[in-house]
Amino acid sequence: MLAQIKNELIDGTTATDMAELFKALGDPTRIRLIYALSQKELCVHDLCSVLDMTQSAISHQLRYLRNMRIVKRRKVGKTVFYSLDDYHVEEIFLQTHEHLTHK
C-alpha cells in the first residue's frame, strides 16, 4: 500500500506549482479581487471602485494574478476587462469558501 502511494505521489515540480497557486490565493486583497471577478468581468476602474483601492495597487495585483493564470484580460478599445481565467479558478474559490462556511 505504501509503495503504491509513493509511486503515485505527485512530483516535485507539480507540488511546487500547487504551492505557488496557494501562495497567490493567500492574500486577502487578491481573494477580494477574485471574488469580484467571479461575479462579473470588470475593468480596472470598476475594480478600484469596488475594492476602494488605487489603480496602481489593483494593476499590481492583477499582473500577479495574470502571471499565475488566475485571471485573464480582454481589451476593448482602450479599456481592458478582467475575468477569471477558467472555471477551475472559480471552482477552487467556491470550494474553499464552502469549506470555510460549512459547520
PDB file of N, CA and C in Angstrom:
ATOM      1  N   MET A   1       0.818  -1.200   0.000  1.00  0.00           N
ATOM      2  CA  MET A   1       0.000   0.000   0.000  1.00  0.00           C
ATOM      3  C   MET A   1       0.859   1.260   0.000  1.00  0.00           C
ATOM      4  N   LEU A   2       1.880   1.295   0.861  1.00  0.00           N
ATOM      5  CA  LEU A   2       2.760   2.457   0.902  1.00  0.00           C
ATOM      6  C   LEU A   2       3.531   2.620  -0.398  1.00  0.00           C
ATOM      7  N   ALA A   3       3.918   1.515  -0.997  1.00  0.00           N
ATOM      8  CA  ALA A   3       4.637   1.574  -2.267  1.00  0.00           C
ATOM      9  C   ALA A   3       3.757   2.195  -3.351  1.00  0.00           C
ATOM     10  N   GLN A   4       2.476   1.850  -3.340  1.00  0.00           N
ATOM     11  CA  GLN A   4       1.548   2.417  -4.328  1.00  0.00           C
ATOM     12  C   GLN A   4       1.391   3.916  -4.118  1.00  0.00           C
ATOM     13  N   ILE A   5       1.238   4.324  -2.862  1.00  0.00           N
ATOM     14  CA  ILE A   5       1.118   5.758  -2.564  1.00  0.00           C
ATOM     15  C   ILE A   5       2.373   6.480  -3.007  1.00  0.00           C
ATOM     16  N   LYS A   6       3.526   5.908  -2.685  1.00  0.00           N
ATOM     17  CA  LYS A   6       4.800   6.512  -3.071  1.00  0.00           C
ATOM     18  C   LYS A   6       4.917   6.600  -4.591  1.00  0.00           C
ATOM     19  N   ASN A   7       4.500   5.565  -5.272  1.00  0.00           N
ATOM     20  CA  ASN A   7       4.576   5.522  -6.733  1.00  0.00           C
ATOM     21  C   ASN A   7       3.666   6.564  -7.386  1.00  0.00           C
ATOM     22  N   GLU A   8       2.508   6.825  -6.767  1.00  0.00           N
ATOM     23  CA  GLU A   8       1.528   7.754  -7.325  1.00  0.00           C
ATOM     24  C   GLU A   8       1.672   9.181  -6.795  1.00  0.00           C
ATOM     25  N   LEU A   9       2.618   9.402  -5.910  1.00  0.00           N
ATOM     26  CA  LEU A   9       2.841  10.715  -5.318  1.00  0.00           C
ATOM     27  C   LEU A   9       3.152  11.747  -6.400  1.00  0.00           C
ATOM     28  N   ILE A  10       2.596  12.944  -6.255  1.00  0.00           N
ATOM     29  CA  ILE A  10       2.863  13.974  -7.264  1.00  0.00           C
ATOM     30  C   ILE A  10       4.341  14.351  -7.228  1.00  0.00           C
ATOM     31  N   ASP A  11       4.843  14.738  -8.383  1.00  0.00           N
ATOM     32  CA  ASP A  11       6.261  15.062  -8.487  1.00  0.00           C
ATOM     33  C   ASP A  11       6.554  16.427  -7.871  1.00  0.00           C
ATOM     34  N   GLY A  12       7.813  16.704  -7.680  1.00  0.00           N
ATOM     35  CA  GLY A  12       8.256  17.943  -7.044  1.00  0.00           C
ATOM     36  C   GLY A  12       7.836  19.194  -7.782  1.00  0.00           C
ATOM     37  N   THR A  13       7.896  19.166  -9.108  1.00  0.00           N
ATOM     38  CA  THR A  13       7.505  20.340  -9.904  1.00  0.00           C
ATOM     39  C   THR A  13       6.033  20.654  -9.726  1.00  0.00           C
ATOM     40  N   THR A  14       5.190  19.628  -9.771  1.00  0.00           N
ATOM     41  CA  THR A  14       3.759  19.824  -9.581  1.00  0.00           C
ATOM     42  C   THR A  14       3.476  20.335  -8.177  1.00  0.00           C
ATOM     43  N   ALA A  15       4.148  19.781  -7.185  1.00  0.00           N
ATOM     44  CA  ALA A  15       3.963  20.230  -5.803  1.00  0.00           C
ATOM     45  C   ALA A  15       4.354  21.701  -5.655  1.00  0.00           C
ATOM     46  N   THR A  16       5.437  22.099  -6.287  1.00  0.00           N
ATOM     47  CA  THR A  16       5.876  23.494  -6.242  1.00  0.00           C
ATOM     48  C   THR A  16       4.863  24.406  -6.921  1.00  0.00           C
ATOM     49  N   ASP A  17       4.368  23.994  -8.085  1.00  0.00           N
ATOM     50  CA  ASP A  17       3.366  24.788  -8.803  1.00  0.00           C
ATOM     51  C   ASP A  17       2.085  24.945  -7.980  1.00  0.00           C
ATOM     52  N   MET A  18       1.670  23.868  -7.321  1.00  0.00           N
ATOM     53  CA  MET A  18       0.472  23.937  -6.484  1.00  0.00           C
ATOM     54  C   MET A  18       0.697  24.864  -5.294  1.00  0.00           C
ATOM     55  N   ALA A  19       1.865  24.784  -4.690  1.00  0.00           N
ATOM     56  CA  ALA A  19       2.188  25.660  -3.561  1.00  0.00           C
ATOM     57  C   ALA A  19       2.179  27.126  -3.994  1.00  0.00           C
ATOM     58  N   GLU A  20       2.683  27.405  -5.199  1.00  0.00           N
ATOM     59  CA  GLU A  20       2.675  28.775  -5.724  1.00  0.00           C
ATOM     60  C   GLU A  20       1.248  29.281  -5.936  1.00  0.00           C
ATOM     61  N   LEU A  21       0.374  28.404  -6.422  1.00  0.00           N
ATOM     62  CA  LEU A  21      -1.032  28.790  -6.594  1.00  0.00           C
ATOM     63  C   LEU A  21      -1.662  29.125  -5.248  1.00  0.00           C
ATOM     64  N   PHE A  22      -1.443  28.265  -4.246  1.00  0.00           N
ATOM     65  CA  PHE A  22      -1.992  28.533  -2.915  1.00  0.00           C
ATOM     66  C   PHE A  22      -1.390  29.797  -2.313  1.00  0.00           C
ATOM     67  N   LYS A  23      -0.130  30.053  -2.603  1.00  0.00           N
ATOM     68  CA  LYS A  23       0.513  31.281  -2.138  1.00  0.00           C
ATOM     69  C   LYS A  23      -0.182  32.496  -2.760  1.00  0.00           C
ATOM     70  N   ALA A  24      -0.501  32.404  -4.043  1.00  0.00           N
ATOM     71  CA  ALA A  24      -1.199  33.500  -4.722  1.00  0.00           C
ATOM     72  C   ALA A  24      -2.567  33.745  -4.108  1.00  0.00           C
ATOM     73  N   LEU A  25      -3.210  32.678  -3.660  1.00  0.00           N
ATOM     74  CA  LEU A  25      -4.534  32.795  -3.044  1.00  0.00           C
ATOM     75  C   LEU A  25      -4.434  33.160  -1.565  1.00  0.00           C
ATOM     76  N   GLY A  26      -3.229  33.299  -1.046  1.00  0.00           N
ATOM     77  CA  GLY A  26      -3.013  33.561   0.369  1.00  0.00           C
ATOM     78  C   GLY A  26      -3.003  35.026   0.740  1.00  0.00           C
ATOM     79  N   ASP A  27      -3.547  35.880  -0.113  1.00  0.00           N
ATOM     80  CA  ASP A  27      -3.559  37.317   0.152  1.00  0.00           C
ATOM     81  C   ASP A  27      -5.006  37.810   0.152  1.00  0.00           C
ATOM     82  N   PRO A  28      -5.455  38.466   1.226  1.00  0.00           N
ATOM     83  CA  PRO A  28      -6.850  38.918   1.302  1.00  0.00           C
ATOM     84  C   PRO A  28      -7.270  39.849   0.161  1.00  0.00           C
ATOM     85  N   THR A  29      -6.372  40.715  -0.292  1.00  0.00           N
ATOM     86  CA  THR A  29      -6.706  41.608  -1.406  1.00  0.00           C
ATOM     87  C   THR A  29      -6.961  40.807  -2.673  1.00  0.00           C
ATOM     88  N   ARG A  30      -6.110  39.827  -2.939  1.00  0.00           N
ATOM     89  CA  ARG A  30      -6.312  39.008  -4.137  1.00  0.00           C
ATOM     90  C   ARG A  30      -7.595  38.178  -4.027  1.00  0.00           C
ATOM     91  N   ILE A  31      -7.926  37.727  -2.830  1.00  0.00           N
ATOM     92  CA  ILE A  31      -9.174  36.983  -2.636  1.00  0.00           C
ATOM     93  C   ILE A  31     -10.366  37.884  -2.955  1.00  0.00           C
ATOM     94  N   ARG A  32     -10.329  39.111  -2.514  1.00  0.00           N
ATOM     95  CA  ARG A  32     -11.420  40.053  -2.790  1.00  0.00           C
ATOM     96  C   ARG A  32     -11.522  40.343  -4.292  1.00  0.00           C
ATOM     97  N   LEU A  33     -10.375  40.464  -4.952  1.00  0.00           N
ATOM     98  CA  LEU A  33     -10.357  40.658  -6.410  1.00  0.00           C
ATOM     99  C   LEU A  33     -10.983  39.458  -7.119  1.00  0.00           C
ATOM    100  N   ILE A  34     -10.583  38.285  -6.710  1.00  0.00           N
ATOM    101  CA  ILE A  34     -11.117  37.059  -7.325  1.00  0.00           C
ATOM    102  C   ILE A  34     -12.623  36.974  -7.097  1.00  0.00           C
ATOM    103  N   TYR A  35     -13.055  37.307  -5.890  1.00  0.00           N
ATOM    104  CA  TYR A  35     -14.497  37.280  -5.625  1.00  0.00           C
ATOM    105  C   TYR A  35     -15.235  38.234  -6.557  1.00  0.00           C
ATOM    106  N   ALA A  36     -14.743  39.458  -6.668  1.00  0.00           N
ATOM    107  CA  ALA A  36     -15.390  40.448  -7.540  1.00  0.00           C
ATOM    108  C   ALA A  36     -15.449  39.935  -8.975  1.00  0.00           C
ATOM    109  N   LEU A  37     -14.356  39.344  -9.447  1.00  0.00           N
ATOM    110  CA  LEU A  37     -14.310  38.851 -10.821  1.00  0.00           C
ATOM    111  C   LEU A  37     -15.124  37.574 -11.006  1.00  0.00           C
ATOM    112  N   SER A  38     -15.421  36.891  -9.916  1.00  0.00           N
ATOM    113  CA  SER A  38     -16.283  35.716 -10.034  1.00  0.00           C
ATOM    114  C   SER A  38     -17.737  36.130 -10.260  1.00  0.00           C
ATOM    115  N   GLN A  39     -18.040  37.381  -9.939  1.00  0.00           N
ATOM    116  CA  GLN A  39     -19.395  37.898 -10.123  1.00  0.00           C
ATOM    117  C   GLN A  39     -19.620  38.434 -11.536  1.00  0.00           C
ATOM    118  N   LYS A  40     -18.556  39.090 -12.081  1.00  0.00           N
ATOM    119  CA  LYS A  40     -18.697  39.764 -13.368  1.00  0.00           C
ATOM    120  C   LYS A  40     -17.327  40.172 -13.897  1.00  0.00           C
ATOM    121  N   GLU A  41     -17.195  40.195 -15.205  1.00  0.00           N
ATOM    122  CA  GLU A  41     -15.995  40.742 -15.844  1.00  0.00           C
ATOM    123  C   GLU A  41     -15.953  42.241 -15.534  1.00  0.00           C
ATOM    124  N   LEU A  42     -14.799  42.729 -15.088  1.00  0.00           N
ATOM    125  CA  LEU A  42     -14.683  44.123 -14.675  1.00  0.00           C
ATOM    126  C   LEU A  42     -13.404  44.753 -15.223  1.00  0.00           C
ATOM    127  N   CYS A  43     -13.438  46.067 -15.406  1.00  0.00           N
ATOM    128  CA  CYS A  43     -12.231  46.797 -15.802  1.00  0.00           C
ATOM    129  C   CYS A  43     -11.529  47.301 -14.533  1.00  0.00           C
ATOM    130  N   VAL A  44     -10.328  47.797 -14.688  1.00  0.00           N
ATOM    131  CA  VAL A  44      -9.541  48.267 -13.550  1.00  0.00           C
ATOM    132  C   VAL A  44     -10.290  49.370 -12.805  1.00  0.00           C
ATOM    133  N   HIS A  45     -10.896  50.285 -13.530  1.00  0.00           N
ATOM    134  CA  HIS A  45     -11.650  51.383 -12.902  1.00  0.00           C
ATOM    135  C   HIS A  45     -12.749  50.825 -11.998  1.00  0.00           C
ATOM    136  N   ASP A  46     -13.487  49.842 -12.494  1.00  0.00           N
ATOM    137  CA  ASP A  46     -14.552  49.221 -11.698  1.00  0.00           C
ATOM    138  C   ASP A  46     -13.983  48.528 -10.459  1.00  0.00           C
ATOM    139  N   LEU A  47     -12.879  47.823 -10.631  1.00  0.00           N
ATOM    140  CA  LEU A  47     -12.254  47.135  -9.501  1.00  0.00           C
ATOM    141  C   LEU A  47     -11.764  48.137  -8.455  1.00  0.00           C
ATOM    142  N   CYS A  48     -11.227  49.273  -8.895  1.00  0.00           N
ATOM    143  CA  CYS A  48     -10.802  50.324  -7.965  1.00  0.00           C
ATOM    144  C   CYS A  48     -11.984  50.798  -7.133  1.00  0.00           C
ATOM    145  N   SER A  49     -13.102  50.982  -7.785  1.00  0.00           N
ATOM    146  CA  SER A  49     -14.309  51.442  -7.106  1.00  0.00           C
ATOM    147  C   SER A  49     -14.838  50.396  -6.135  1.00  0.00           C
ATOM    148  N   VAL A  50     -14.918  49.156  -6.579  1.00  0.00           N
ATOM    149  CA  VAL A  50     -15.461  48.076  -5.744  1.00  0.00           C
ATOM    150  C   VAL A  50     -14.583  47.826  -4.519  1.00  0.00           C
ATOM    151  N   LEU A  51     -13.266  47.818  -4.714  1.00  0.00           N
ATOM    152  CA  LEU A  51     -12.349  47.471  -3.626  1.00  0.00           C
ATOM    153  C   LEU A  51     -11.808  48.689  -2.889  1.00  0.00           C
ATOM    154  N   ASP A  52     -12.162  49.892  -3.367  1.00  0.00           N
ATOM    155  CA  ASP A  52     -11.688  51.139  -2.760  1.00  0.00           C
ATOM    156  C   ASP A  52     -10.164  51.155  -2.661  1.00  0.00           C
ATOM    157  N   MET A  53      -9.528  50.893  -3.806  1.00  0.00           N
ATOM    158  CA  MET A  53      -8.070  50.858  -3.896  1.00  0.00           C
ATOM    159  C   MET A  53      -7.621  51.709  -5.077  1.00  0.00           C
ATOM    160  N   THR A  54      -6.334  52.043  -5.108  1.00  0.00           N
ATOM    161  CA  THR A  54      -5.790  52.830  -6.206  1.00  0.00           C
ATOM    162  C   THR A  54      -5.605  51.971  -7.450  1.00  0.00           C
ATOM    163  N   GLN A  55      -5.536  52.639  -8.585  1.00  0.00           N
ATOM    164  CA  GLN A  55      -5.319  51.933  -9.849  1.00  0.00           C
ATOM    165  C   GLN A  55      -3.983  51.200  -9.824  1.00  0.00           C
ATOM    166  N   SER A  56      -2.974  51.824  -9.258  1.00  0.00           N
ATOM    167  CA  SER A  56      -1.655  51.207  -9.187  1.00  0.00           C
ATOM    168  C   SER A  56      -1.692  49.905  -8.382  1.00  0.00           C
ATOM    169  N   ALA A  57      -2.374  49.929  -7.240  1.00  0.00           N
ATOM    170  CA  ALA A  57      -2.457  48.738  -6.390  1.00  0.00           C
ATOM    171  C   ALA A  57      -3.237  47.629  -7.087  1.00  0.00           C
ATOM    172  N   ILE A  58      -4.344  47.977  -7.733  1.00  0.00           N
ATOM    173  CA  ILE A  58      -5.153  46.983  -8.455  1.00  0.00           C
ATOM    174  C   ILE A  58      -4.346  46.389  -9.601  1.00  0.00           C
ATOM    175  N   SER A  59      -3.695  47.250 -10.380  1.00  0.00           N
ATOM    176  CA  SER A  59      -2.910  46.784 -11.526  1.00  0.00           C
ATOM    177  C   SER A  59      -1.800  45.840 -11.094  1.00  0.00           C
ATOM    178  N   HIS A  60      -1.154  46.153  -9.982  1.00  0.00           N
ATOM    179  CA  HIS A  60      -0.086  45.295  -9.459  1.00  0.00           C
ATOM    180  C   HIS A  60      -0.632  43.898  -9.133  1.00  0.00           C
ATOM    181  N   GLN A  61      -1.757  43.848  -8.441  1.00  0.00           N
ATOM    182  CA  GLN A  61      -2.352  42.556  -8.079  1.00  0.00           C
ATOM    183  C   GLN A  61      -2.829  41.790  -9.314  1.00  0.00           C
ATOM    184  N   LEU A  62      -3.424  42.500 -10.268  1.00  0.00           N
ATOM    185  CA  LEU A  62      -3.899  41.846 -11.492  1.00  0.00           C
ATOM    186  C   LEU A  62      -2.743  41.260 -12.293  1.00  0.00           C
ATOM    187  N   ARG A  63      -1.642  41.966 -12.348  1.00  0.00           N
ATOM    188  CA  ARG A  63      -0.458  41.463 -13.060  1.00  0.00           C
ATOM    189  C   ARG A  63       0.020  40.162 -12.410  1.00  0.00           C
ATOM    190  N   TYR A  64       0.065  40.137 -11.086  1.00  0.00           N
ATOM    191  CA  TYR A  64       0.461  38.935 -10.363  1.00  0.00           C
ATOM    192  C   TYR A  64      -0.505  37.791 -10.657  1.00  0.00           C
ATOM    193  N   LEU A  65      -1.813  38.072 -10.590  1.00  0.00           N
ATOM    194  CA  LEU A  65      -2.820  37.037 -10.846  1.00  0.00           C
ATOM    195  C   LEU A  65      -2.791  36.566 -12.297  1.00  0.00           C
ATOM    196  N   ARG A  66      -2.497  37.452 -13.230  1.00  0.00           N
ATOM    197  CA  ARG A  66      -2.369  37.049 -14.639  1.00  0.00           C
ATOM    198  C   ARG A  66      -1.175  36.126 -14.825  1.00  0.00           C
ATOM    199  N   ASN A  67      -0.067  36.463 -14.201  1.00  0.00           N
ATOM    200  CA  ASN A  67       1.134  35.623 -14.304  1.00  0.00           C
ATOM    201  C   ASN A  67       0.902  34.236 -13.730  1.00  0.00           C
ATOM    202  N   MET A  68      -0.006  34.140 -12.768  1.00  0.00           N
ATOM    203  CA  MET A  68      -0.336  32.850 -12.156  1.00  0.00           C
ATOM    204  C   MET A  68      -1.469  32.145 -12.903  1.00  0.00           C
ATOM    205  N   ARG A  69      -1.968  32.757 -13.978  1.00  0.00           N
ATOM    206  CA  ARG A  69      -3.074  32.216 -14.786  1.00  0.00           C
ATOM    207  C   ARG A  69      -4.364  32.060 -13.974  1.00  0.00           C
ATOM    208  N   ILE A  70      -4.573  33.000 -13.061  1.00  0.00           N
ATOM    209  CA  ILE A  70      -5.788  33.019 -12.264  1.00  0.00           C
ATOM    210  C   ILE A  70      -6.816  33.943 -12.909  1.00  0.00           C
ATOM    211  N   VAL A  71      -6.330  35.035 -13.506  1.00  0.00           N
ATOM    212  CA  VAL A  71      -7.216  35.930 -14.249  1.00  0.00           C
ATOM    213  C   VAL A  71      -6.683  36.101 -15.669  1.00  0.00           C
ATOM    214  N   LYS A  72      -7.571  36.527 -16.549  1.00  0.00           N
ATOM    215  CA  LYS A  72      -7.186  36.832 -17.927  1.00  0.00           C
ATOM    216  C   LYS A  72      -7.766  38.192 -18.277  1.00  0.00           C
ATOM    217  N   ARG A  73      -7.285  38.760 -19.371  1.00  0.00           N
ATOM    218  CA  ARG A  73      -7.771  40.072 -19.772  1.00  0.00           C
ATOM    219  C   ARG A  73      -8.276  40.053 -21.200  1.00  0.00           C
ATOM    220  N   ARG A  74      -9.150  41.023 -21.458  1.00  0.00           N
ATOM    221  CA  ARG A  74      -9.727  41.189 -22.792  1.00  0.00           C
ATOM    222  C   ARG A  74      -9.794  42.679 -23.045  1.00  0.00           C
ATOM    223  N   LYS A  75      -9.189  43.104 -24.157  1.00  0.00           N
ATOM    224  CA  LYS A  75      -9.131  44.527 -24.469  1.00  0.00           C
ATOM    225  C   LYS A  75     -10.230  44.897 -25.455  1.00  0.00           C
ATOM    226  N   VAL A  76     -10.948  45.971 -25.123  1.00  0.00           N
ATOM    227  CA  VAL A  76     -11.971  46.536 -25.999  1.00  0.00           C
ATOM    228  C   VAL A  76     -11.634  48.014 -26.151  1.00  0.00           C
ATOM    229  N   GLY A  77     -11.096  48.374 -27.313  1.00  0.00           N
ATOM    230  CA  GLY A  77     -10.619  49.747 -27.487  1.00  0.00           C
ATOM    231  C   GLY A  77      -9.465  49.992 -26.534  1.00  0.00           C
ATOM    232  N   LYS A  78      -9.609  51.018 -25.691  1.00  0.00           N
ATOM    233  CA  LYS A  78      -8.570  51.320 -24.704  1.00  0.00           C
ATOM    234  C   LYS A  78      -8.860  50.688 -23.342  1.00  0.00           C
ATOM    235  N   THR A  79     -10.010  50.091 -23.203  1.00  0.00           N
ATOM    236  CA  THR A  79     -10.412  49.510 -21.918  1.00  0.00           C
ATOM    237  C   THR A  79     -10.045  48.035 -21.860  1.00  0.00           C
ATOM    238  N   VAL A  80      -9.469  47.644 -20.730  1.00  0.00           N
ATOM    239  CA  VAL A  80      -9.101  46.249 -20.510  1.00  0.00           C
ATOM    240  C   VAL A  80     -10.039  45.674 -19.454  1.00  0.00           C
ATOM    241  N   PHE A  81     -10.694  44.582 -19.807  1.00  0.00           N
ATOM    242  CA  PHE A  81     -11.604  43.899 -18.896  1.00  0.00           C
ATOM    243  C   PHE A  81     -10.927  42.633 -18.374  1.00  0.00           C
ATOM    244  N   TYR A  82     -11.153  42.356 -17.102  1.00  0.00           N
ATOM    245  CA  TYR A  82     -10.569  41.187 -16.457  1.00  0.00           C
ATOM    246  C   TYR A  82     -11.661  40.218 -16.038  1.00  0.00           C
ATOM    247  N   SER A  83     -11.325  38.937 -16.110  1.00  0.00           N
ATOM    248  CA  SER A  83     -12.230  37.875 -15.665  1.00  0.00           C
ATOM    249  C   SER A  83     -11.372  36.733 -15.150  1.00  0.00           C
ATOM    250  N   LEU A  84     -12.024  35.765 -14.512  1.00  0.00           N
ATOM    251  CA  LEU A  84     -11.292  34.587 -14.061  1.00  0.00           C
ATOM    252  C   LEU A  84     -10.819  33.805 -15.273  1.00  0.00           C
ATOM    253  N   ASP A  85      -9.647  33.205 -15.162  1.00  0.00           N
ATOM    254  CA  ASP A  85      -9.030  32.533 -16.302  1.00  0.00           C
ATOM    255  C   ASP A  85      -9.871  31.376 -16.831  1.00  0.00           C
ATOM    256  N   ASP A  86     -10.424  30.568 -15.937  1.00  0.00           N
ATOM    257  CA  ASP A  86     -11.286  29.466 -16.365  1.00  0.00           C
ATOM    258  C   ASP A  86     -12.123  28.978 -15.189  1.00  0.00           C
ATOM    259  N   TYR A  87     -12.945  28.003 -15.436  1.00  0.00           N
ATOM    260  CA  TYR A  87     -13.863  27.530 -14.400  1.00  0.00           C
ATOM    261  C   TYR A  87     -13.140  26.870 -13.235  1.00  0.00           C
ATOM    262  N   HIS A  88     -11.915  26.389 -13.454  1.00  0.00           N
ATOM    263  CA  HIS A  88     -11.168  25.768 -12.355  1.00  0.00           C
ATOM    264  C   HIS A  88     -10.898  26.772 -11.240  1.00  0.00           C
ATOM    265  N   VAL A  89     -10.544  27.987 -11.617  1.00  0.00           N
ATOM    266  CA  VAL A  89     -10.264  29.032 -10.630  1.00  0.00           C
ATOM    267  C   VAL A  89     -11.520  29.301  -9.798  1.00  0.00           C
ATOM    268  N   GLU A  90     -12.645  29.417 -10.486  1.00  0.00           N
ATOM    269  CA  GLU A  90     -13.904  29.652  -9.772  1.00  0.00           C
ATOM    270  C   GLU A  90     -14.239  28.475  -8.858  1.00  0.00           C
ATOM    271  N   GLU A  91     -14.009  27.255  -9.320  1.00  0.00           N
ATOM    272  CA  GLU A  91     -14.288  26.071  -8.504  1.00  0.00           C
ATOM    273  C   GLU A  91     -13.411  26.042  -7.246  1.00  0.00           C
ATOM    274  N   ILE A  92     -12.123  26.333  -7.400  1.00  0.00           N
ATOM    275  CA  ILE A  92     -11.223  26.372  -6.241  1.00  0.00           C
ATOM    276  C   ILE A  92     -11.731  27.397  -5.237  1.00  0.00           C
ATOM    277  N   PHE A  93     -12.088  28.566  -5.749  1.00  0.00           N
ATOM    278  CA  PHE A  93     -12.577  29.640  -4.890  1.00  0.00           C
ATOM    279  C   PHE A  93     -13.870  29.236  -4.180  1.00  0.00           C
ATOM    280  N   LEU A  94     -14.835  28.723  -4.934  1.00  0.00           N
ATOM    281  CA  LEU A  94     -16.127  28.353  -4.358  1.00  0.00           C
ATOM    282  C   LEU A  94     -15.999  27.202  -3.362  1.00  0.00           C
ATOM    283  N   GLN A  95     -15.185  26.208  -3.689  1.00  0.00           N
ATOM    284  CA  GLN A  95     -14.999  25.075  -2.785  1.00  0.00           C
ATOM    285  C   GLN A  95     -14.328  25.512  -1.483  1.00  0.00           C
ATOM    286  N   THR A  96     -13.369  26.408  -1.580  1.00  0.00           N
ATOM    287  CA  THR A  96     -12.691  26.912  -0.384  1.00  0.00           C
ATOM    288  C   THR A  96     -13.677  27.698   0.477  1.00  0.00           C
ATOM    289  N   HIS A  97     -14.450  28.549  -0.162  1.00  0.00           N
ATOM    290  CA  HIS A  97     -15.449  29.340   0.575  1.00  0.00           C
ATOM    291  C   HIS A  97     -16.471  28.416   1.249  1.00  0.00           C
ATOM    292  N   GLU A  98     -16.930  27.421   0.524  1.00  0.00           N
ATOM    293  CA  GLU A  98     -17.896  26.479   1.080  1.00  0.00           C
ATOM    294  C   GLU A  98     -17.296  25.713   2.268  1.00  0.00           C
ATOM    295  N   HIS A  99     -16.046  25.301   2.135  1.00  0.00           N
ATOM    296  CA  HIS A  99     -15.374  24.590   3.217  1.00  0.00           C
ATOM    297  C   HIS A  99     -15.310  25.451   4.480  1.00  0.00           C
ATOM    298  N   LEU A 100     -14.970  26.732   4.308  1.00  0.00           N
ATOM    299  CA  LEU A 100     -14.824  27.620   5.452  1.00  0.00           C
ATOM    300  C   LEU A 100     -16.156  27.963   6.115  1.00  0.00           C
ATOM    301  N   THR A 101     -17.233  27.984   5.345  1.00  0.00           N
ATOM    302  CA  THR A 101     -18.527  28.348   5.912  1.00  0.00           C
ATOM    303  C   THR A 101     -19.340  27.127   6.340  1.00  0.00           C
ATOM    304  N   HIS A 102     -18.869  25.936   6.045  1.00  0.00           N
ATOM    305  CA  HIS A 102     -19.561  24.702   6.418  1.00  0.00           C
ATOM    306  C   HIS A 102     -19.388  24.446   7.920  1.00  0.00           C
ATOM    307  N   LYS A 103     -20.460  24.065   8.558  1.00  0.00           N
ATOM    308  CA  LYS A 103     -20.365  23.802  10.004  1.00  0.00           C
ATOM    309  C   LYS A 103     -20.700  22.381  10.307  1.00  0.00           C
TER     310      LYS A 103
END
